[in-house]
Amino acid sequence: MRKMLVTATMALSLGVSSLAVAEPLKIGMITTLSGGGAGLGVDTRDGFMLAIKQSGNKDVTVVTEDDAQKPELAVQIADKMIQSDNVDVLTGIVWSNLLMAVVPGAVAQGKFYVSTNAAPAALAGKGCNKLYFNSAYQNDNLHEAMGQYANKDFKKMFILAPNYPAGKDSLAGFKRYYKGEVVSEVYTKVGQTDYAAEIAQMRASGADGIFTFLPGGMGIAFMKQFAQSGVKIPVMGPGFSFSQDVLPAIGDAAIGAKASGQWVPDFDTEVSKKFVADFQKEYNRLPSIYALQAYDAAQLILSAAAKASVKDTDAFRAELLKADIKSPRGNFKFNTNQHPIQDLYITEVVKKDGVLTNKTVEKIFSDHGDAYAQDCKI
């Protein structure tokens, strides 16, 4: 009896449902497991599967496939999962252009999609859908926080992002809150790894600060080249630009960089500390923001499936909307467009016990929603 009570308490402290799902549940995870964005997808998969494992549910099956960061492949996989594998819920896509290719067809076929990361503006406003939820943020959010932070000390900013939906949303979000002068706004190719031309532009721009949104291999390449260039302008970005998955590859060049996010591994709460410890024990590394978001996506799906059949669309949706989980990030609830309302923080890259990681500097927004919810009519 004592052992049973301890087990139950541990499950509840993490927010992972200790209840069995109402009926067998099959989840289709499409994520990036190869190429320059593989680190993001691996952390997504691992964070999601940690929550599934901790739930103890034997009636939950997760089918995982690699989209190789190709929209057309992601669509093929999604159709196969829906029509042949008979999945109940889809999840896992990292990149917004892939999500935009997959979600319209998935929801048209009556399937729920719970996003672990990608959150394009087009699906948060007029293009919102009752079957589409996001467990992470809306694309603009973390960049809005950096725009607000940059107002404190920076008068002229050079801003840069890849030319795809999330990149455009990121710079739109930054500019929404930044009140200084944007001296240059540059969009690069997705997957670009040579930034010599952009760094030359930065050197000559007269900017006193640089904001970049370059996730995965793009950010690794940029930061290494920027450090070698000798340019001394401070660089900042959203949490993805300096997330745990890329810091080892960037190295000491990242130390001191400011970023923004809804969570980093130093959060001093029991739920967060246990999540970090369990992730480290399972995978022998610190979790990134992608792992956190996927962990919560799994929690959301499990919490709804414990109380309602996914085949009862209205009931399952109602349970998802409750966001009945204990997130390592702390406060979390859904906005009217089924995207998070949450706190956002400024963080700084530090080296702790020989390991590069992020520490919390200050809270920049409390209960922050997004600019598109007012256009969502579901």
Short mmCIF file of C-alpha atoms in Angstrom, two decimals, residues 68-264:
data_model
loop_
_atom_site.label_atom_id
_atom_site.label_comp_id
_atom_site.label_asym_id
_atom_site.label_seq_id
_atom_site.Cartn_x
_atom_site.Cartn_y
_atom_site.Cartn_z
CA ALA A 68 13.26 14.72 -43.18
CA GLN A 69 12.12 18.38 -43.03
CA LYS A 70 10.25 17.95 -46.35
CA PRO A 71 6.63 19.21 -46.57
CA GLU A 72 5.60 16.79 -49.31
CA LEU A 73 6.94 13.82 -47.33
CA ALA A 74 5.17 15.02 -44.18
CA VAL A 75 1.86 15.10 -46.07
CA GLN A 76 2.41 11.57 -47.41
CA ILE A 77 3.21 10.29 -43.92
CA ALA A 78 0.17 12.01 -42.41
CA ASP A 79 -2.18 10.52 -45.01
CA LYS A 80 -0.71 7.07 -44.46
CA MET A 81 -1.03 7.38 -40.70
CA ILE A 82 -4.66 8.47 -40.98
CA GLN A 83 -5.82 6.13 -43.73
CA SER A 84 -3.70 3.01 -43.16
CA ASP A 85 -2.36 3.15 -39.60
CA ASN A 86 -5.68 4.47 -38.25
CA VAL A 87 -4.12 6.89 -35.78
CA ASP A 88 -6.45 8.90 -33.53
CA VAL A 89 -4.27 11.99 -32.99
CA LEU A 90 -1.34 13.54 -34.87
CA THR A 91 1.56 15.47 -33.35
CA GLY A 92 5.30 16.17 -33.51
CA ILE A 93 5.99 18.51 -36.46
CA VAL A 94 8.79 20.99 -35.71
CA TRP A 95 8.70 23.27 -38.76
CA SER A 96 5.86 25.67 -39.62
CA ASN A 97 5.97 25.11 -43.37
CA LEU A 98 5.49 21.38 -42.78
CA LEU A 99 2.68 22.03 -40.32
CA MET A 100 0.90 24.29 -42.81
CA ALA A 101 1.09 21.46 -45.35
CA VAL A 102 -0.24 18.78 -42.98
CA VAL A 103 -2.85 20.31 -40.66
CA PRO A 104 -5.55 21.34 -43.19
CA GLY A 105 -5.75 17.81 -44.59
CA ALA A 106 -5.59 16.17 -41.17
CA VAL A 107 -8.42 18.16 -39.62
CA ALA A 108 -10.47 17.80 -42.82
CA GLN A 109 -10.27 14.05 -42.23
CA GLY A 110 -11.57 14.53 -38.69
CA LYS A 111 -8.27 14.04 -36.83
CA PHE A 112 -7.03 16.07 -33.86
CA TYR A 113 -3.62 17.65 -34.24
CA VAL A 114 -1.75 18.74 -31.08
CA SER A 115 1.34 20.72 -32.06
CA THR A 116 4.52 20.27 -30.05
CA ASN A 117 6.25 23.28 -31.60
CA ALA A 118 5.27 24.84 -34.92
CA ALA A 119 2.65 27.57 -34.43
CA PRO A 120 2.15 29.71 -37.55
CA ALA A 121 -0.02 32.82 -37.37
CA ALA A 122 -2.24 31.47 -40.16
CA LEU A 123 -3.52 28.71 -37.83
CA ALA A 124 -3.89 30.98 -34.80
CA GLY A 125 -6.21 33.54 -36.36
CA LYS A 126 -8.73 33.15 -39.17
CA GLY A 127 -7.39 29.71 -40.05
CA CYS A 128 -7.91 28.24 -36.56
CA ASN A 129 -9.78 24.95 -36.25
CA LYS A 130 -11.57 23.11 -33.43
CA LEU A 131 -9.36 20.07 -33.98
CA TYR A 132 -6.05 21.96 -33.91
CA PHE A 133 -4.32 22.67 -30.58
CA ASN A 134 -0.84 24.00 -29.78
CA SER A 135 1.00 23.01 -26.61
CA ALA A 136 4.00 25.29 -27.19
CA TYR A 137 3.17 28.96 -27.97
CA GLN A 138 2.14 31.00 -31.00
CA ASN A 139 5.12 31.64 -33.30
CA ASP A 140 5.31 35.37 -32.53
CA ASN A 141 5.35 35.01 -28.74
CA LEU A 142 8.96 34.39 -27.77
CA HIS A 143 10.11 37.03 -30.26
CA GLU A 144 7.67 39.54 -28.79
CA ALA A 145 9.38 39.01 -25.43
CA MET A 146 12.79 39.76 -26.96
CA GLY A 147 11.42 42.88 -28.63
CA GLN A 148 10.19 44.09 -25.26
CA TYR A 149 13.53 43.26 -23.63
CA ALA A 150 15.54 45.00 -26.37
CA ASN A 151 13.79 48.29 -25.59
CA LYS A 152 15.83 48.55 -22.39
CA ASP A 153 19.30 48.98 -23.84
CA PHE A 154 19.24 48.85 -27.65
CA LYS A 155 18.42 51.74 -29.97
CA LYS A 156 19.25 50.14 -33.33
CA MET A 157 18.62 46.47 -34.10
CA PHE A 158 19.64 44.22 -36.99
CA ILE A 159 17.07 41.39 -37.22
CA LEU A 160 17.42 38.13 -39.16
CA ALA A 161 15.39 34.94 -39.69
CA PRO A 162 14.87 32.17 -42.29
CA ASN A 163 12.38 32.84 -45.08
CA TYR A 164 9.50 30.55 -44.05
CA PRO A 165 6.31 31.09 -41.97
CA ALA A 166 7.95 30.86 -38.54
CA GLY A 167 10.74 33.20 -39.64
CA LYS A 168 8.27 35.82 -40.83
CA ASP A 169 6.20 35.43 -37.66
CA SER A 170 9.34 35.80 -35.54
CA LEU A 171 10.37 39.15 -36.95
CA ALA A 172 6.76 40.37 -36.94
CA GLY A 173 6.58 39.48 -33.27
CA PHE A 174 9.86 41.22 -32.45
CA LYS A 175 8.79 44.41 -34.25
CA ARG A 176 5.38 44.37 -32.54
CA TYR A 177 7.05 45.26 -29.21
CA TYR A 178 10.38 46.82 -30.15
CA LYS A 179 10.19 50.64 -30.19
CA GLY A 180 13.67 51.44 -31.47
CA GLU A 181 14.99 51.53 -35.05
CA VAL A 182 15.27 48.36 -37.12
CA VAL A 183 18.28 49.20 -39.29
CA SER A 184 18.04 46.02 -41.37
CA GLU A 185 15.55 43.13 -41.69
CA VAL A 186 17.06 40.13 -43.48
CA TYR A 187 15.54 36.78 -44.49
CA THR A 188 17.84 33.87 -45.30
CA LYS A 189 17.29 30.49 -46.95
CA VAL A 190 15.91 27.72 -44.77
CA GLY A 191 18.80 25.39 -43.95
CA GLN A 192 21.46 27.98 -44.85
CA THR A 193 24.86 27.32 -43.28
CA ASP A 194 27.07 30.10 -44.72
CA TYR A 195 26.41 33.50 -43.14
CA ALA A 196 29.47 35.44 -44.30
CA ALA A 197 27.38 37.93 -46.30
CA GLU A 198 24.91 38.53 -43.48
CA ILE A 199 27.69 38.99 -40.91
CA ALA A 200 29.34 41.55 -43.21
CA GLN A 201 26.02 43.41 -43.35
CA MET A 202 25.81 43.33 -39.57
CA ARG A 203 29.33 44.75 -39.23
CA ALA A 204 28.47 47.67 -41.50
CA SER A 205 24.92 48.27 -40.25
CA GLY A 206 25.56 50.57 -37.31
CA ALA A 207 23.33 48.35 -35.16
CA ASP A 208 23.98 48.13 -31.42
CA GLY A 209 22.14 44.80 -31.14
CA ILE A 210 21.39 41.73 -33.27
CA PHE A 211 18.27 39.58 -33.02
CA THR A 212 18.36 36.22 -34.80
CA PHE A 213 15.88 33.38 -35.06
CA LEU A 214 17.95 30.48 -36.40
CA PRO A 215 16.92 27.10 -34.97
CA GLY A 216 18.88 23.86 -35.25
CA GLY A 217 21.87 23.62 -37.57
CA MET A 218 21.30 27.15 -38.88
CA GLY A 219 21.92 28.67 -35.45
CA ILE A 220 24.97 26.49 -34.83
CA ALA A 221 26.57 27.59 -38.10
CA PHE A 222 25.74 31.25 -37.60
CA MET A 223 27.04 31.52 -34.04
CA LYS A 224 30.32 29.77 -34.86
CA GLN A 225 30.92 32.05 -37.85
CA PHE A 226 29.86 35.14 -35.92
CA ALA A 227 32.33 34.34 -33.11
CA GLN A 228 35.12 33.88 -35.64
CA SER A 229 34.28 37.17 -37.40
CA GLY A 230 35.34 39.37 -34.51
CA VAL A 231 32.12 41.41 -34.66
CA LYS A 232 31.35 42.51 -31.09
CA ILE A 233 27.68 43.47 -31.40
CA PRO A 234 25.56 41.65 -28.75
CA VAL A 235 23.44 38.80 -30.17
CA MET A 236 20.07 37.80 -28.75
CA GLY A 237 17.28 35.53 -29.90
CA PRO A 238 14.35 33.36 -28.87
CA GLY A 239 14.98 30.24 -26.81
CA PHE A 240 15.28 28.14 -29.98
CA SER A 241 18.41 29.98 -31.08
CA PHE A 242 20.16 28.96 -27.84
CA SER A 243 18.19 25.89 -26.77
CA GLN A 244 19.77 22.95 -25.01
CA ASP A 245 19.94 20.86 -28.18
CA VAL A 246 22.30 23.29 -29.96
CA LEU A 247 24.44 24.68 -27.12
CA PRO A 248 27.00 21.83 -27.08
CA ALA A 249 27.64 22.33 -30.80
CA ILE A 250 27.83 26.14 -30.58
CA GLY A 251 30.23 25.99 -27.67
CA ASP A 252 31.50 28.90 -25.57
CA ALA A 253 30.58 31.37 -28.31
CA ALA A 254 27.05 31.28 -26.89
CA ILE A 255 28.02 32.31 -23.35
CA GLY A 256 26.28 35.52 -22.32
CA ALA A 257 23.70 35.45 -25.10
CA LYS A 258 20.21 36.51 -23.99
CA ALA A 259 17.17 34.56 -25.12
CA SER A 260 13.47 34.30 -24.36
CA GLY A 261 11.26 31.36 -23.55
CA GLN A 262 8.53 29.85 -21.42
CA TRP A 263 10.92 27.48 -19.62
CA VAL A 264 14.58 26.59 -19.07
#
